[in-house]
Coordinates of C-alpha atoms and ligand atoms in Angstrom, one line a residue:
Chain P
X24 CA -11.9 14.9 3.0
X25 CA -8.2 14.8 3.5
X26 CA -6.4 13.4 6.4
X27 CA -4.0 15.5 8.6
X28 CA -0.3 15.0 7.8
X29 CA 1.5 12.1 9.4
X30 CA 4.8 10.2 9.2
X31 CA 4.9 6.8 7.6
X32 CA 7.0 3.8 8.5
X33 CA 6.9 0.3 7.1
X34 CA 9.1 -1.9 9.3
X35 CA 10.2 -5.2 8.1
X36 CA 9.6 -7.1 11.3
X37 CA 7.2 -7.3 14.1
X38 CA 9.9 -6.4 16.6
X39 CA 10.7 -3.2 14.8
X40 CA 7.0 -2.4 14.5
X41 CA 6.6 -2.8 18.3
X42 CA 9.7 -0.6 19.0
X43 CA 8.3 2.2 16.8
X44 CA 4.9 1.9 18.4
X45 CA 6.5 2.1 21.9
X46 CA 8.6 5.1 20.9
X47 CA 5.6 7.4 20.1
X48 CA 2.3 7.2 22.0
X49 CA 0.5 9.0 19.1
X50 CA 1.5 6.5 16.5
X51 CA -0.9 3.9 15.2
X52 CA -0.6 0.6 13.4
X53 CA -2.2 0.3 10.0
X54 CA -2.8 -2.9 8.0
X55 CA -5.9 -2.9 5.8
X56 CA -6.9 0.6 6.9
X57 CA -10.6 0.1 6.1
X58 CA -11.7 1.7 9.4
X59 CA -8.7 3.8 10.3
X60 CA -8.4 5.7 7.1
X61 CA -12.1 6.9 7.1
X62 CA -11.5 7.9 10.8
X63 CA -8.5 9.9 9.7
X64 CA -10.3 11.4 6.7
X65 CA -13.0 12.6 9.1
X66 CA -10.3 13.7 11.4
X67 CA -11.7 11.6 14.2
X68 CA -8.2 10.0 14.3
X69 CA -5.1 12.0 13.9
X70 CA -2.0 9.7 14.4
X71 CA 1.4 11.3 14.3
X72 CA 2.8 8.2 12.6
X73 CA 1.4 5.2 10.7
X74 CA 3.3 2.0 11.2
X75 CA 2.3 -0.2 8.3
X76 CA 2.3 -3.9 9.3
X77 CA 0.4 -5.2 6.3
X78 CA 3.4 -7.0 4.8
X79 CA 5.1 -8.3 7.9
X80 CA 5.4 -12.1 7.1
X81 CA 5.0 -13.3 10.7
X82 CA 1.6 -11.5 10.8
X83 CA 0.2 -13.2 7.7
X84 CA -1.3 -16.5 6.8
X85 CA -3.7 -19.2 7.9
X86 CA -2.5 -22.5 9.4
X87 CA -3.6 -25.4 11.6
X88 CA -2.0 -25.9 14.9
X89 CA -3.4 -28.8 16.8
X90 CA -7.0 -28.0 17.8
X91 CA -7.0 -24.5 16.5
X92 CA -6.8 -22.6 13.3
X93 CA -4.4 -19.7 13.6
X94 CA -5.0 -16.6 11.5
X95 CA -2.3 -14.0 11.3
X96 CA -3.5 -10.5 12.3
X97 CA -2.6 -9.0 8.9
X98 CA -4.3 -11.7 6.9
X99 CA -6.9 -10.2 4.6
X100 CA -10.5 -11.0 5.2
X101 CA -10.8 -12.0 1.6
X102 CA -7.9 -14.5 2.0
X103 CA -9.9 -16.0 4.9
X104 CA -13.1 -16.1 2.9
X105 CA -11.3 -18.1 0.1
X106 CA -9.3 -20.4 2.4
X107 CA -10.0 -24.1 2.0
X108 CA -8.8 -24.6 5.6
X109 CA -11.3 -22.1 6.9
X110 CA -14.1 -23.6 4.9
X111 CA -13.4 -27.1 6.2
X112 CA -12.3 -26.4 9.8
X113 CA -14.0 -23.1 10.7
X114 CA -17.4 -23.3 9.1
X115 CA -18.8 -20.6 11.4
X116 CA -16.2 -18.1 10.4
X117 CA -16.8 -19.1 6.7
X118 CA -20.5 -18.4 7.2
X119 CA -19.9 -15.0 8.9
X120 CA -17.1 -13.5 6.9
X121 CA -19.2 -12.8 3.8
X122 CA -21.2 -10.4 6.1
X123 CA -18.1 -8.3 6.8
X124 CA -18.3 -5.0 4.9
X125 CA -18.3 -5.5 1.1
X126 CA -16.0 -7.5 -1.1
X127 CA -13.9 -4.4 -1.9
X128 CA -13.3 -3.7 1.8
X129 CA -12.7 -7.4 2.5
X130 CA -10.0 -7.3 -0.2
X131 CA -8.0 -4.9 2.0
X132 CA -9.4 -5.3 5.5
X133 CA -7.7 -7.7 7.9
X134 CA -8.8 -10.2 10.5
X135 CA -6.7 -8.7 13.2
X136 CA -7.8 -5.2 12.4
X137 CA -11.5 -6.1 12.8
X138 CA -10.8 -7.7 16.2
X139 CA -8.6 -4.7 17.4
X140 CA -11.3 -2.3 16.3
X141 CA -13.8 -4.0 18.5
X142 CA -16.9 -2.6 16.9
X143 CA -19.9 -4.3 18.6
X144 CA -21.4 -5.1 15.2
X145 CA -18.3 -6.7 13.8
X146 CA -18.7 -10.4 12.8
X147 CA -15.1 -11.7 13.2
X148 CA -14.8 -10.9 16.9
X149 CA -18.3 -12.4 17.4
X150 CA -17.2 -15.7 15.9
X151 CA -14.0 -15.7 17.9
X152 CA -15.9 -15.0 21.1
X153 CA -18.6 -17.6 20.3
X154 CA -16.0 -20.3 19.7
X155 CA -14.1 -19.3 22.9
X156 CA -11.0 -18.4 20.9
X157 CA -8.3 -16.0 21.9
X158 CA -5.7 -13.6 20.4
X159 CA -2.0 -13.4 21.0
X160 CA -0.9 -9.9 21.9
X161 CA 2.8 -8.8 21.7
X162 CA 4.2 -5.9 23.7
X163 CA 7.9 -5.3 23.7
X164 CA 9.5 -8.7 24.1
X165 CA 6.5 -10.5 25.6
X166 CA 3.6 -12.4 24.1
X167 CA 0.4 -13.1 25.9
X168 CA -2.7 -15.1 25.2
X169 CA -5.8 -13.0 25.8
X170 CA -9.3 -14.4 25.7
X171 CA -12.1 -12.5 24.0
X172 CA -13.9 -11.5 27.3
X173 CA -10.5 -10.1 28.5
X174 CA -9.8 -8.4 25.2
X175 CA -12.9 -6.5 24.4
X176 CA -13.9 -4.2 27.2
X177 CA -16.6 -2.2 25.5
X178 CA -17.5 -0.6 22.1
X179 CA -14.3 0.1 20.2
X180 CA -12.3 -0.5 23.4
X181 CA -9.8 -3.3 24.0
X182 CA -7.3 -4.1 26.7
X183 CA -4.5 -4.1 24.1
X184 CA -1.9 -1.6 25.6
X185 CA -1.0 1.4 23.5
X186 CA 2.3 -0.2 22.6
X187 CA 0.8 -3.7 22.0
X188 CA 0.0 -5.4 18.7
X189 CA -2.4 -8.3 18.1
X190 CA -0.2 -10.9 16.4
X191 CA -2.8 -13.6 15.6
X192 CA -6.2 -15.0 16.3
X193 CA -6.6 -18.6 17.4
X194 CA -10.0 -20.2 16.5
X195 CA -10.8 -23.5 18.2
X196 CA -11.8 -26.3 15.8
X197 CA -14.5 -28.7 16.8
X198 CA -13.6 -32.3 15.9
X199 CA -17.1 -33.7 16.7
X200 CA -18.6 -35.9 14.0
X201 CA -21.7 -33.9 13.3
X202 CA -21.1 -30.1 13.4
X203 CA -23.4 -27.5 12.0
X204 CA -23.4 -23.7 12.0
X205 CA -25.8 -20.8 11.6
X206 CA -25.3 -17.1 11.2
X207 CA -27.8 -14.3 10.9
X208 CA -27.9 -10.6 11.2
X209 CA -30.2 -7.7 10.8
X210 CA -29.1 -4.3 9.5
X211 CA -30.6 -1.3 7.7
X212 CA -29.0 -2.6 4.4
X213 CA -26.8 -5.4 3.5
X214 CA -23.3 -4.9 4.8
X215 CA -24.2 -2.0 7.0
X216 CA -23.5 -2.3 10.8
X217 CA -25.6 -5.0 12.3
X218 CA -28.3 -4.0 14.8
X219 CA -28.2 -7.6 16.0
X220 CA -26.2 -10.6 14.9
X221 CA -26.2 -14.2 16.1
X222 CA -23.7 -17.0 15.5
X223 CA -24.2 -20.6 16.5
X224 CA -22.3 -23.8 16.2
X225 CA -23.8 -27.1 17.3
X226 CA -22.6 -30.7 17.5
X227 CA -25.1 -33.6 17.5
X228 CA -24.7 -37.3 18.3
X229 CA -26.0 -40.1 16.1
X230 CA -29.4 -39.8 17.7
X231 CA -29.7 -36.1 17.0
X232 CA -29.1 -35.1 20.6
X233 CA -27.1 -31.9 21.1
X234 CA -23.7 -32.7 22.6
X235 CA -22.2 -29.3 22.3
X236 CA -23.5 -25.8 21.5
X237 CA -22.0 -22.4 21.2
X238 CA -24.2 -19.3 20.7
X239 CA -23.0 -15.7 20.6
X240 CA -24.8 -12.4 19.9
X241 CA -23.3 -9.2 18.6
X242 CA -24.5 -5.8 17.5
X243 CA -27.1 -5.6 20.3
X244 CA -24.6 -5.9 23.1
X245 CA -21.6 -3.6 23.8
X246 CA -19.3 -6.5 23.3
X247 CA -19.7 -9.8 21.5
X248 CA -21.5 -12.0 24.1
X249 CA -21.5 -15.7 24.4
X250 CA -24.7 -17.0 26.0
X251 CA -23.3 -19.7 28.3
X252 CA -26.7 -20.4 30.0
X253 CA -28.3 -21.3 26.6
X254 CA -25.4 -23.8 26.1
X255 CA -25.9 -25.5 29.5
X256 CA -29.7 -25.5 29.1
X257 CA -29.6 -27.2 25.7
X258 CA -26.7 -29.6 25.9
X259 CA -28.0 -33.2 26.0
X260 CA -31.3 -32.2 24.5
X261 CA -33.0 -32.8 21.2
X262 CA -33.2 -29.2 19.8
X263 CA -36.7 -27.9 19.2
X264 CA -37.6 -24.4 18.3
X265 CA -39.6 -24.1 21.6
X266 CA -36.8 -25.2 23.8
X267 CA -34.2 -23.1 22.0
X268 CA -36.5 -20.0 22.2
X269 CA -37.2 -20.5 25.9
X270 CA -33.5 -20.8 26.7
X271 CA -32.7 -17.7 24.7
X272 CA -35.5 -15.6 26.3
X273 CA -34.1 -16.5 29.7
X274 CA -30.5 -15.8 28.7
X275 CA -31.2 -12.4 27.2
X276 CA -33.7 -11.2 29.8
X277 CA -31.3 -9.1 31.8
X278 CA -28.1 -8.7 29.8
X279 CA -27.2 -5.2 28.8
X280 CA -28.6 -4.3 25.3
X281 CA -27.7 -1.1 23.5
X282 CA -30.1 1.3 22.0
X283 CA -29.8 4.2 19.5
X284 CA -31.8 6.1 17.0
X285 CA -31.9 3.1 14.7
X286 CA -33.2 0.4 17.0
X287 CA -34.5 0.4 20.6
X288 CA -33.2 -2.0 23.2
X289 CA -36.6 -3.8 23.3
X290 CA -36.5 -4.4 19.6
X291 CA -32.9 -5.6 19.7
X292 CA -33.6 -7.9 22.6
X293 CA -36.5 -9.5 20.8
X294 CA -34.5 -9.8 17.6
X295 CA -31.6 -11.4 19.5
X296 CA -33.9 -14.1 20.5
X297 CA -35.3 -14.6 17.0
X298 CA -32.0 -14.6 15.3
X299 CA -30.4 -16.8 17.9
X300 CA -33.1 -19.3 17.5
X301 CA -32.7 -19.3 13.7
X302 CA -29.0 -19.6 14.0
X303 CA -29.2 -22.6 16.4
X304 CA -31.9 -24.3 14.4
X305 CA -30.0 -23.8 11.1
X306 CA -26.9 -25.2 12.8
X307 CA -28.8 -28.3 14.0
X308 CA -30.3 -28.7 10.5
X309 CA -27.0 -28.5 8.6
X310 CA -24.9 -30.6 11.0
X311 CA -24.6 -33.5 8.6
X312 CA -20.9 -34.3 8.7
X313 CA -18.2 -32.8 10.8
X314 CA -15.8 -30.2 9.4
X315 CA -13.5 -33.1 8.3
Chain Y
X27 CA 8.1 11.3 -0.5
X28 CA 8.8 9.4 -3.8
X29 CA 6.6 6.4 -4.7
X30 CA 6.7 4.0 -7.6
X31 CA 3.4 2.6 -8.6
X32 CA 2.6 -0.1 -11.1
X33 CA -0.5 1.1 -12.9
X34 CA -2.0 -0.5 -15.9
X35 CA 1.2 -2.4 -16.5
X36 CA 3.6 0.6 -16.5
X37 CA 5.7 1.8 -13.6
X38 CA 5.1 5.5 -12.7
X39 CA 7.1 7.5 -10.2
X40 CA 5.4 10.3 -8.3
X41 CA 6.3 12.8 -5.6
X42 CA 3.5 12.7 -3.0
X43 CA 2.8 13.5 0.7
X44 CA 2.4 10.5 2.9
X45 CA -1.2 11.5 3.3
X46 CA -1.9 11.5 -0.4
X47 CA -4.4 8.8 -1.1
X48 CA -3.9 6.3 -3.9
X49 CA -7.0 8.0 -5.4
X50 CA -5.5 11.5 -5.5
X51 CA -2.2 10.2 -6.7
X52 CA -3.7 8.3 -9.7
X53 CA -5.9 11.3 -10.6
X54 CA -3.5 14.2 -9.9
X55 CA 0.0 12.8 -10.4
X56 CA -0.8 10.2 -13.0
X57 CA -3.6 12.1 -14.8
X58 CA -5.8 9.0 -15.0
X59 CA -9.1 10.6 -14.2
X60 CA -11.3 7.6 -15.0
X61 CA -11.1 6.9 -11.3
X62 CA -13.6 9.1 -9.6
X63 CA -13.6 10.9 -6.3
X64 CA -16.8 10.5 -4.3
X65 CA -17.1 10.4 -0.6
X66 CA -13.4 10.0 0.2
X67 CA -14.1 7.9 3.2
X68 CA -14.9 4.4 1.8
X69 CA -18.7 4.5 1.4
X70 CA -19.5 5.1 -2.2
X71 CA -17.2 3.0 -4.3
X72 CA -16.7 5.6 -7.0
X73 CA -12.9 5.4 -6.5
X74 CA -12.7 1.6 -7.1
X75 CA -9.5 0.3 -8.8
X76 CA -8.3 -3.2 -9.0
X77 CA -5.4 -4.1 -6.7
X78 CA -3.9 -7.4 -7.8
X79 CA -7.1 -8.0 -9.7
X80 CA -9.5 -7.4 -6.8
X81 CA -11.7 -4.3 -6.5
X82 CA -10.6 -2.0 -3.7
X83 CA -11.3 1.6 -2.7
X84 CA -8.4 3.8 -3.7
X85 CA -9.5 6.5 -1.2
X86 CA -8.8 4.1 1.7
X87 CA -5.2 3.5 0.8
X88 CA -2.3 5.9 0.8
X89 CA -0.1 6.1 -2.3
X90 CA 2.9 5.3 -0.1
X91 CA 1.3 1.9 0.7
X92 CA 0.6 0.9 -2.9
X93 CA 4.0 0.1 -4.3
X94 CA 4.5 -3.5 -5.5
X95 CA 0.9 -4.1 -6.3
X96 CA -0.6 -4.4 -9.8
X97 CA -3.1 -1.5 -10.0
X98 CA -5.6 -1.4 -12.8
X99 CA -7.9 1.5 -13.7
X100 CA -10.7 1.8 -16.2
X101 CA -8.2 3.2 -18.7
X102 CA -6.8 -0.3 -19.1
X103 CA -10.0 -2.0 -20.1
X104 CA -10.5 -0.5 -23.6
X105 CA -8.7 -2.5 -26.2
X106 CA -7.5 0.6 -28.0
X107 CA -8.0 4.4 -27.8
X108 CA -11.5 5.2 -28.9
X109 CA -12.7 1.6 -28.6
X110 CA -14.8 -0.1 -25.9
X111 CA -14.3 -3.3 -24.1
X112 CA -17.1 -5.9 -24.0
X113 CA -18.4 -4.7 -20.6
X114 CA -18.2 -1.0 -21.6
X115 CA -20.1 -1.8 -24.7
X116 CA -22.7 -3.7 -22.8
X117 CA -23.2 -0.7 -20.5
X118 CA -23.8 1.5 -23.5
X119 CA -26.2 -0.9 -25.0
X120 CA -28.3 -1.6 -21.9
X121 CA -28.2 2.0 -20.7
X122 CA -26.2 0.9 -17.7
X123 CA -25.3 4.5 -17.0
X124 CA -26.9 7.9 -16.8
X125 CA -24.5 10.5 -15.4
X126 CA -21.6 8.0 -15.6
X127 CA -20.1 9.0 -12.3
X128 CA -20.2 5.5 -10.8
X129 CA -19.6 3.7 -14.1
X130 CA -15.8 3.2 -14.2
X131 CA -16.0 1.6 -10.8
X132 CA -19.0 -0.6 -11.8
X133 CA -17.2 -1.8 -14.9
X134 CA -14.0 -2.6 -13.0
X135 CA -16.0 -4.5 -10.4
X136 CA -17.9 -6.4 -13.1
X137 CA -14.6 -7.1 -14.8
X138 CA -13.2 -8.7 -11.6
X139 CA -16.4 -10.7 -11.1
X140 CA -16.5 -12.1 -14.7
X141 CA -12.8 -13.1 -14.4
X142 CA -13.6 -15.2 -11.4
X143 CA -17.1 -16.3 -12.4
X144 CA -18.0 -16.5 -16.1
X145 CA -21.6 -17.3 -15.4
X146 CA -22.8 -15.2 -12.4
X147 CA -26.3 -15.4 -11.2
X148 CA -28.3 -12.2 -10.7
X149 CA -27.6 -12.5 -7.0
X150 CA -23.8 -12.9 -7.6
X151 CA -23.9 -9.7 -9.7
X152 CA -26.0 -7.8 -7.1
X153 CA -23.6 -8.9 -4.4
X154 CA -20.5 -8.0 -6.4
X155 CA -21.7 -4.4 -7.0
X156 CA -23.3 -4.0 -3.6
X157 CA -20.4 -1.8 -2.4
X158 CA -20.9 0.7 -5.3
X159 CA -23.5 3.4 -5.0
X160 CA -25.3 4.6 -8.1
X161 CA -27.5 7.6 -7.6
X162 CA -29.1 7.5 -11.1
X163 CA -30.0 4.2 -12.6
X164 CA -31.7 2.3 -9.8
X165 CA -29.2 -0.5 -10.6
X166 CA -31.6 -2.5 -12.8
X167 CA -29.8 -1.6 -16.0
X168 CA -26.4 -2.0 -14.5
X169 CA -27.2 -5.6 -13.5
X170 CA -28.6 -6.2 -17.0
X171 CA -25.5 -4.7 -18.6
X172 CA -23.3 -7.1 -16.6
X173 CA -25.5 -10.1 -17.5
X174 CA -25.3 -9.1 -21.2
X175 CA -21.5 -8.8 -21.0
X176 CA -21.2 -12.2 -19.3
X177 CA -23.3 -13.7 -22.0
X178 CA -21.2 -12.2 -24.7
X179 CA -17.9 -13.2 -23.1
X180 CA -19.2 -16.8 -22.7
X181 CA -20.2 -16.7 -26.4
X182 CA -16.7 -15.8 -27.7
X183 CA -13.9 -18.3 -28.1
X184 CA -11.5 -16.2 -26.2
X185 CA -12.0 -16.8 -22.6
X186 CA -11.8 -13.9 -20.2
X187 CA -11.7 -10.9 -22.6
X188 CA -13.8 -8.4 -20.7
Ligands
LIG402 S1 -14.5 7.9 -2.8 FE1 -13.7 6.1 -2.2 S2 -15.4 5.0 -1.5 FE2 -16.2 7.0 -2.0
LIG403 S1 -25.0 6.6 -13.5 FE1 -25.0 8.4 -12.2 S2 -24.3 7.6 -10.3 FE2 -24.5 5.8 -11.5

């Protein structure tokens, strides 16, 4: 499998990359290439030019900025996995990232690439959506904050304009004293595309009452979906498996669930409840201390 | 276009098309055929090389993107021509291969694992090689080979000599 011919550019700055992108509608950005290159090999993608942004300094790195951790779009997934800042401040991302592909693809694949690709089964966009984070999109000379619901429009479809580039992802950090996380997914084999995934982050007070909860499901839904009604139903409660289950059943009863030859929508809806419950109960159980 | 790649410690210049993968460049231009061509779309892991010490798929990278990195292929792991490294030796001893197609990638992946984690659990090993498909062995002997290599490396005075 060989790709079709293309031109290759490696601009030194983000401004240059955006100018190149705007100049040719058939050009594509490449960073880790772990999805784009297979698409090109199968000739499902045939860009006229690849604009390599992997080494652009302003797109790389992980830093804290007030109440968020900012991850540059071209930061490799493996750097994120090994980052002490992510481990301590973004425990949900730390729990989810080891489910992204395999170690050799995480060694090259990037955080921004996974978000831009918007695969319904992708873990990184699910975590960002669950935490209510957003991305910064640059187009020409302007930068905009875009929330996940506004960014991901459907499977593999985002609102990023053809000449736009995701610059960074901004993940909210919970400063609550007792924070716990849970992440689960079901797929045909480890590291394959998830049929259903569930991500939960929970904060408890000293009495064990839930003060804050975020739960999102992916894989089953066309876009990563935060279940707001579960959050409002359970906040202020002592979390029990029965209450959590009832809230999840109600929340997933009439959302759009996908189906394909691997898994029916009925199965996925049922598994979404089961995994959501496990994720929330795990989060409640491991919410010992806060993420520092 | 012209690229300069640092492979196994030496700098090589090659004339390639932009669409030439790192895999094809290493095999066809550099004549290092220990890296194997499998699916050519990132699924099988046969094309694994180390890029700055981490296993990566050389079919998912173009040669023109690969300058400036330290690239390591299986050819660099033997101490001398005709000799075997510790991991290679363990694979022979434990029957960690049958046809051998997946083997260079498995050994490079094991090498990177043992550099980072001298005493991996069975789960660590399984996770590390989970991106590499073997159609022959059923993986059992591969895992055992890596366990044996880890044991031997821990038993020597020289740290990290896989
Ligand atoms: S040839 Fe590269 S993963 Fe199969
Ligand atoms: S030994 Fe034949 S594919 Fe692994």
